């Protein structure tokens, strides 16, 4: 489903704006409509964070840009609580925007993409606080192209290690 939405967003909104869509997540913003938080790069290599409203007119899917920011203006991303499964986070521009991602995994996927694009294009000191850095940085051993599996992979690794250690004979 999400790949179809991404393809539709690219075709109807980002390609006409001459931008490449790198990541989008669904956010809880309104009860009636769907909203997406998108990260794109213009052909001038400017990274944009865009809030998009998704609605239908008859059978036709429509997308409307409701807010647009430059990554250069982003001062900080606050994940609220790194120790809990929490979908809330703040984007600090001149104003602070409190957002709720659809899931904690999608919140981390968004922040990983912003961090990666910051290193690739801006190389500025972007403060990312109250996130588990293990899941944010690409140099982590837990990095993966399938980022939704990071937590599951880590749990499996620990479970496997516990089984191996419990089966090892102890010599006294």
PDB file of C-alpha atoms in Angstrom:
ATOM      1  CA  UNK A   1       0.000   0.000   0.000  1.00  0.00           C
ATOM      2  CA  UNK A   2       2.664   2.524   0.980  1.00  0.00           C
ATOM      3  CA  UNK A   3       4.619   1.938  -2.225  1.00  0.00           C
ATOM      4  CA  UNK A   4       1.471   2.751  -4.223  1.00  0.00           C
ATOM      5  CA  UNK A   5       0.957   5.951  -2.231  1.00  0.00           C
ATOM      6  CA  UNK A   6       4.615   6.893  -2.738  1.00  0.00           C
ATOM      7  CA  UNK A   7       4.339   6.272  -6.470  1.00  0.00           C
ATOM      8  CA  UNK A   8       1.155   8.359  -6.627  1.00  0.00           C
ATOM      9  CA  UNK A   9       2.719  11.190  -4.583  1.00  0.00           C
ATOM     10  CA  UNK A  10       5.759  11.221  -6.877  1.00  0.00           C
ATOM     11  CA  UNK A  11       3.662  11.262 -10.038  1.00  0.00           C
ATOM     12  CA  UNK A  12       1.037  13.830  -9.002  1.00  0.00           C
ATOM     13  CA  UNK A  13       2.959  16.147  -6.704  1.00  0.00           C
ATOM     14  CA  UNK A  14       6.749  15.814  -6.610  1.00  0.00           C
ATOM     15  CA  UNK A  15       7.680  15.211 -10.275  1.00  0.00           C
ATOM     16  CA  UNK A  16       5.706  18.301 -11.425  1.00  0.00           C
ATOM     17  CA  UNK A  17       7.639  20.282  -8.768  1.00  0.00           C
ATOM     18  CA  UNK A  18      10.937  18.793 -10.095  1.00  0.00           C
ATOM     19  CA  UNK A  19      11.651  17.085  -6.778  1.00  0.00           C
ATOM     20  CA  UNK A  20      12.671  13.560  -5.819  1.00  0.00           C
ATOM     21  CA  UNK A  21      10.683  12.071  -2.955  1.00  0.00           C
ATOM     22  CA  UNK A  22      12.980  10.200  -0.546  1.00  0.00           C
ATOM     23  CA  UNK A  23      10.679   9.364   2.349  1.00  0.00           C
ATOM     24  CA  UNK A  24       7.138   9.950   3.502  1.00  0.00           C
ATOM     25  CA  UNK A  25       5.299   8.952   6.637  1.00  0.00           C
ATOM     26  CA  UNK A  26       1.666   9.210   7.574  1.00  0.00           C
ATOM     27  CA  UNK A  27       1.042  11.564  10.457  1.00  0.00           C
ATOM     28  CA  UNK A  28      -1.971  11.986  12.720  1.00  0.00           C
ATOM     29  CA  UNK A  29      -2.936  15.589  12.077  1.00  0.00           C
ATOM     30  CA  UNK A  30      -6.674  15.624  11.451  1.00  0.00           C
ATOM     31  CA  UNK A  31      -9.470  13.152  12.095  1.00  0.00           C
ATOM     32  CA  UNK A  32     -11.087  13.723   8.707  1.00  0.00           C
ATOM     33  CA  UNK A  33      -8.143  13.811   6.315  1.00  0.00           C
ATOM     34  CA  UNK A  34      -4.880  11.969   5.849  1.00  0.00           C
ATOM     35  CA  UNK A  35      -1.631  13.866   6.107  1.00  0.00           C
ATOM     36  CA  UNK A  36       1.872  12.847   5.074  1.00  0.00           C
ATOM     37  CA  UNK A  37       5.205  14.285   6.118  1.00  0.00           C
ATOM     38  CA  UNK A  38       7.554  14.049   3.147  1.00  0.00           C
ATOM     39  CA  UNK A  39      11.276  14.586   2.607  1.00  0.00           C
ATOM     40  CA  UNK A  40      12.349  15.515  -0.903  1.00  0.00           C
ATOM     41  CA  UNK A  41      15.302  16.963  -2.770  1.00  0.00           C
ATOM     42  CA  UNK A  42      14.951  19.628  -5.472  1.00  0.00           C
ATOM     43  CA  UNK A  43      17.024  19.602  -8.630  1.00  0.00           C
ATOM     44  CA  UNK A  44      19.067  22.409  -7.007  1.00  0.00           C
ATOM     45  CA  UNK A  45      19.909  19.860  -4.272  1.00  0.00           C
ATOM     46  CA  UNK A  46      17.874  21.651  -1.624  1.00  0.00           C
ATOM     47  CA  UNK A  47      16.285  19.317   0.927  1.00  0.00           C
ATOM     48  CA  UNK A  48      12.633  20.076   1.681  1.00  0.00           C
ATOM     49  CA  UNK A  49      10.303  18.829   4.410  1.00  0.00           C
ATOM     50  CA  UNK A  50       6.729  19.032   3.180  1.00  0.00           C
ATOM     51  CA  UNK A  51       3.397  18.355   4.858  1.00  0.00           C
ATOM     52  CA  UNK A  52       0.861  17.049   2.372  1.00  0.00           C
ATOM     53  CA  UNK A  53      -2.900  16.720   2.761  1.00  0.00           C
ATOM     54  CA  UNK A  54      -4.424  13.703   0.993  1.00  0.00           C
ATOM     55  CA  UNK A  55      -8.090  13.741   0.003  1.00  0.00           C
ATOM     56  CA  UNK A  56     -10.439  12.327  -2.603  1.00  0.00           C
ATOM     57  CA  UNK A  57     -12.751  13.979  -5.056  1.00  0.00           C
ATOM     58  CA  UNK A  58     -14.926  11.199  -6.435  1.00  0.00           C
ATOM     59  CA  UNK A  59     -12.519   8.439  -7.409  1.00  0.00           C
ATOM     60  CA  UNK A  60      -9.571  10.777  -7.952  1.00  0.00           C
ATOM     61  CA  UNK A  61      -6.800  11.036  -5.340  1.00  0.00           C
ATOM     62  CA  UNK A  62      -5.654  14.615  -4.664  1.00  0.00           C
ATOM     63  CA  UNK A  63      -2.631  15.955  -2.792  1.00  0.00           C
ATOM     64  CA  UNK A  64      -2.189  19.474  -1.466  1.00  0.00           C
ATOM     65  CA  UNK A  65       0.945  20.978   0.073  1.00  0.00           C
ATOM     66  CA  UNK A  66      -0.091  22.498   3.415  1.00  0.00           C
ATOM     67  CA  UNK A  67       3.321  23.386   4.857  1.00  0.00           C
ATOM     68  CA  UNK A  68       6.812  23.506   3.403  1.00  0.00           C
ATOM     69  CA  UNK A  69      10.149  23.968   5.149  1.00  0.00           C
ATOM     70  CA  UNK A  70      13.769  23.859   4.126  1.00  0.00           C
ATOM     71  CA  UNK A  71      16.030  21.412   5.963  1.00  0.00           C
ATOM     72  CA  UNK A  72      18.433  24.316   6.321  1.00  0.00           C
ATOM     73  CA  UNK A  73      15.900  26.003   8.648  1.00  0.00           C
ATOM     74  CA  UNK A  74      15.445  22.928  10.834  1.00  0.00           C
ATOM     75  CA  UNK A  75      17.206  23.475  14.159  1.00  0.00           C
ATOM     76  CA  UNK A  76      16.352  20.298  16.041  1.00  0.00           C
ATOM     77  CA  UNK A  77      14.262  17.129  16.006  1.00  0.00           C
ATOM     78  CA  UNK A  78      13.046  16.061  19.441  1.00  0.00           C
ATOM     79  CA  UNK A  79      11.783  12.489  19.746  1.00  0.00           C
ATOM     80  CA  UNK A  80      10.205  13.268  23.137  1.00  0.00           C
ATOM     81  CA  UNK A  81      11.169   9.967  24.853  1.00  0.00           C
ATOM     82  CA  UNK A  82      13.891   7.664  23.574  1.00  0.00           C
ATOM     83  CA  UNK A  83      13.087   4.884  26.040  1.00  0.00           C
ATOM     84  CA  UNK A  84       9.449   4.324  25.077  1.00  0.00           C
ATOM     85  CA  UNK A  85       7.560   3.330  21.954  1.00  0.00           C
ATOM     86  CA  UNK A  86       6.327   6.842  21.326  1.00  0.00           C
ATOM     87  CA  UNK A  87       5.156   8.184  17.927  1.00  0.00           C
ATOM     88  CA  UNK A  88       5.308  11.861  19.000  1.00  0.00           C
ATOM     89  CA  UNK A  89       8.118  14.188  17.936  1.00  0.00           C
ATOM     90  CA  UNK A  90       8.831  17.902  17.538  1.00  0.00           C
ATOM     91  CA  UNK A  91      10.319  19.671  14.549  1.00  0.00           C
ATOM     92  CA  UNK A  92      12.014  22.882  15.689  1.00  0.00           C
ATOM     93  CA  UNK A  93      12.052  25.589  13.044  1.00  0.00           C
ATOM     94  CA  UNK A  94      11.380  29.220  13.991  1.00  0.00           C
ATOM     95  CA  UNK A  95       8.242  27.673  15.443  1.00  0.00           C
ATOM     96  CA  UNK A  96       7.975  24.234  17.106  1.00  0.00           C
ATOM     97  CA  UNK A  97       5.650  21.759  15.383  1.00  0.00           C
ATOM     98  CA  UNK A  98       4.489  18.808  17.471  1.00  0.00           C
ATOM     99  CA  UNK A  99       3.605  15.853  15.272  1.00  0.00           C
ATOM    100  CA  UNK A 100       2.387  12.309  15.779  1.00  0.00           C
ATOM    101  CA  UNK A 101       3.650   9.684  13.364  1.00  0.00           C
ATOM    102  CA  UNK A 102       1.516   6.685  12.479  1.00  0.00           C
ATOM    103  CA  UNK A 103       4.006   4.506  14.379  1.00  0.00           C
ATOM    104  CA  UNK A 104       7.286   4.738  16.232  1.00  0.00           C
ATOM    105  CA  UNK A 105       8.966   2.846  13.373  1.00  0.00           C
ATOM    106  CA  UNK A 106       7.813   5.438  10.840  1.00  0.00           C
ATOM    107  CA  UNK A 107       9.044   8.253  13.117  1.00  0.00           C
ATOM    108  CA  UNK A 108      12.514   6.661  13.120  1.00  0.00           C
ATOM    109  CA  UNK A 109      12.382   6.084   9.340  1.00  0.00           C
ATOM    110  CA  UNK A 110      11.662   9.776   8.817  1.00  0.00           C
ATOM    111  CA  UNK A 111      14.478  10.902  11.138  1.00  0.00           C
ATOM    112  CA  UNK A 112      16.956   8.457   9.543  1.00  0.00           C
ATOM    113  CA  UNK A 113      16.174   9.918   6.117  1.00  0.00           C
ATOM    114  CA  UNK A 114      16.455  13.527   7.312  1.00  0.00           C
ATOM    115  CA  UNK A 115      19.764  12.712   9.007  1.00  0.00           C
ATOM    116  CA  UNK A 116      21.111  10.931   5.918  1.00  0.00           C
ATOM    117  CA  UNK A 117      20.101  13.776   3.583  1.00  0.00           C
ATOM    118  CA  UNK A 118      21.564  16.324   5.992  1.00  0.00           C
ATOM    119  CA  UNK A 119      24.924  14.524   5.842  1.00  0.00           C
ATOM    120  CA  UNK A 120      24.738  14.187   2.064  1.00  0.00           C
ATOM    121  CA  UNK A 121      23.667  17.732   1.149  1.00  0.00           C
ATOM    122  CA  UNK A 122      24.053  20.204   4.030  1.00  0.00           C
ATOM    123  CA  UNK A 123      26.558  18.698   6.455  1.00  0.00           C
ATOM    124  CA  UNK A 124      25.209  20.988   9.156  1.00  0.00           C
ATOM    125  CA  UNK A 125      25.108  20.222  12.854  1.00  0.00           C
ATOM    126  CA  UNK A 126      21.506  19.062  13.162  1.00  0.00           C
ATOM    127  CA  UNK A 127      20.487  18.278  16.721  1.00  0.00           C
ATOM    128  CA  UNK A 128      18.550  15.034  17.016  1.00  0.00           C
ATOM    129  CA  UNK A 129      17.579  14.463  20.643  1.00  0.00           C
ATOM    130  CA  UNK A 130      15.575  11.846  22.535  1.00  0.00           C
ATOM    131  CA  UNK A 131      16.060   9.154  19.903  1.00  0.00           C
ATOM    132  CA  UNK A 132      17.957   5.903  20.296  1.00  0.00           C
ATOM    133  CA  UNK A 133      21.050   6.658  18.198  1.00  0.00           C
ATOM    134  CA  UNK A 134      21.473   2.951  17.440  1.00  0.00           C
ATOM    135  CA  UNK A 135      18.509   3.178  15.076  1.00  0.00           C
ATOM    136  CA  UNK A 136      19.322   6.604  13.623  1.00  0.00           C
ATOM    137  CA  UNK A 137      22.914   6.372  12.394  1.00  0.00           C
ATOM    138  CA  UNK A 138      23.775   4.481   9.223  1.00  0.00           C
ATOM    139  CA  UNK A 139      27.118   3.405  10.660  1.00  0.00           C
ATOM    140  CA  UNK A 140      25.299   1.291  13.228  1.00  0.00           C
ATOM    141  CA  UNK A 141      25.523  -2.476  12.870  1.00  0.00           C
ATOM    142  CA  UNK A 142      21.712  -2.481  12.901  1.00  0.00           C
ATOM    143  CA  UNK A 143      21.388  -0.391   9.743  1.00  0.00           C
ATOM    144  CA  UNK A 144      19.305  -1.961   7.058  1.00  0.00           C
ATOM    145  CA  UNK A 145      17.484  -1.052   3.876  1.00  0.00           C
ATOM    146  CA  UNK A 146      14.386  -2.564   5.443  1.00  0.00           C
ATOM    147  CA  UNK A 147      14.276  -0.163   8.364  1.00  0.00           C
ATOM    148  CA  UNK A 148      11.003  -1.439   9.837  1.00  0.00           C
ATOM    149  CA  UNK A 149      12.759  -4.687  10.760  1.00  0.00           C
ATOM    150  CA  UNK A 150      15.491  -3.107  12.908  1.00  0.00           C
ATOM    151  CA  UNK A 151      13.796  -3.681  16.246  1.00  0.00           C
ATOM    152  CA  UNK A 152      12.784  -7.236  15.372  1.00  0.00           C
ATOM    153  CA  UNK A 153      16.312  -8.019  14.179  1.00  0.00           C
ATOM    154  CA  UNK A 154      17.803  -6.756  17.418  1.00  0.00           C
ATOM    155  CA  UNK A 155      15.372  -8.782  19.551  1.00  0.00           C
ATOM    156  CA  UNK A 156      16.145 -11.917  17.525  1.00  0.00           C
ATOM    157  CA  UNK A 157      19.875 -11.337  17.939  1.00  0.00           C
ATOM    158  CA  UNK A 158      19.537 -11.046  21.726  1.00  0.00           C
ATOM    159  CA  UNK A 159      17.246 -14.098  21.930  1.00  0.00           C
ATOM    160  CA  UNK A 160      19.668 -16.159  19.833  1.00  0.00           C
ATOM    161  CA  UNK A 161      22.575 -15.046  22.023  1.00  0.00           C
ATOM    162  CA  UNK A 162      20.704 -16.047  25.177  1.00  0.00           C
ATOM    163  CA  UNK A 163      19.928 -19.494  23.755  1.00  0.00           C
ATOM    164  CA  UNK A 164      23.552 -20.020  22.730  1.00  0.00           C
ATOM    165  CA  UNK A 165      24.872 -18.932  26.116  1.00  0.00           C
ATOM    166  CA  UNK A 166      22.372 -21.094  27.974  1.00  0.00           C
ATOM    167  CA  UNK A 167      23.451 -24.162  25.988  1.00  0.00           C
ATOM    168  CA  UNK A 168      27.184 -23.612  26.507  1.00  0.00           C
ATOM    169  CA  UNK A 169      28.579 -25.880  29.232  1.00  0.00           C
ATOM    170  CA  UNK A 170      30.349 -24.135  32.052  1.00  0.00           C
ATOM    171  CA  UNK A 171      33.624 -25.681  33.111  1.00  0.00           C
ATOM    172  CA  UNK A 172      34.489 -25.223  36.745  1.00  0.00           C
TER     173      UNK A 172
END
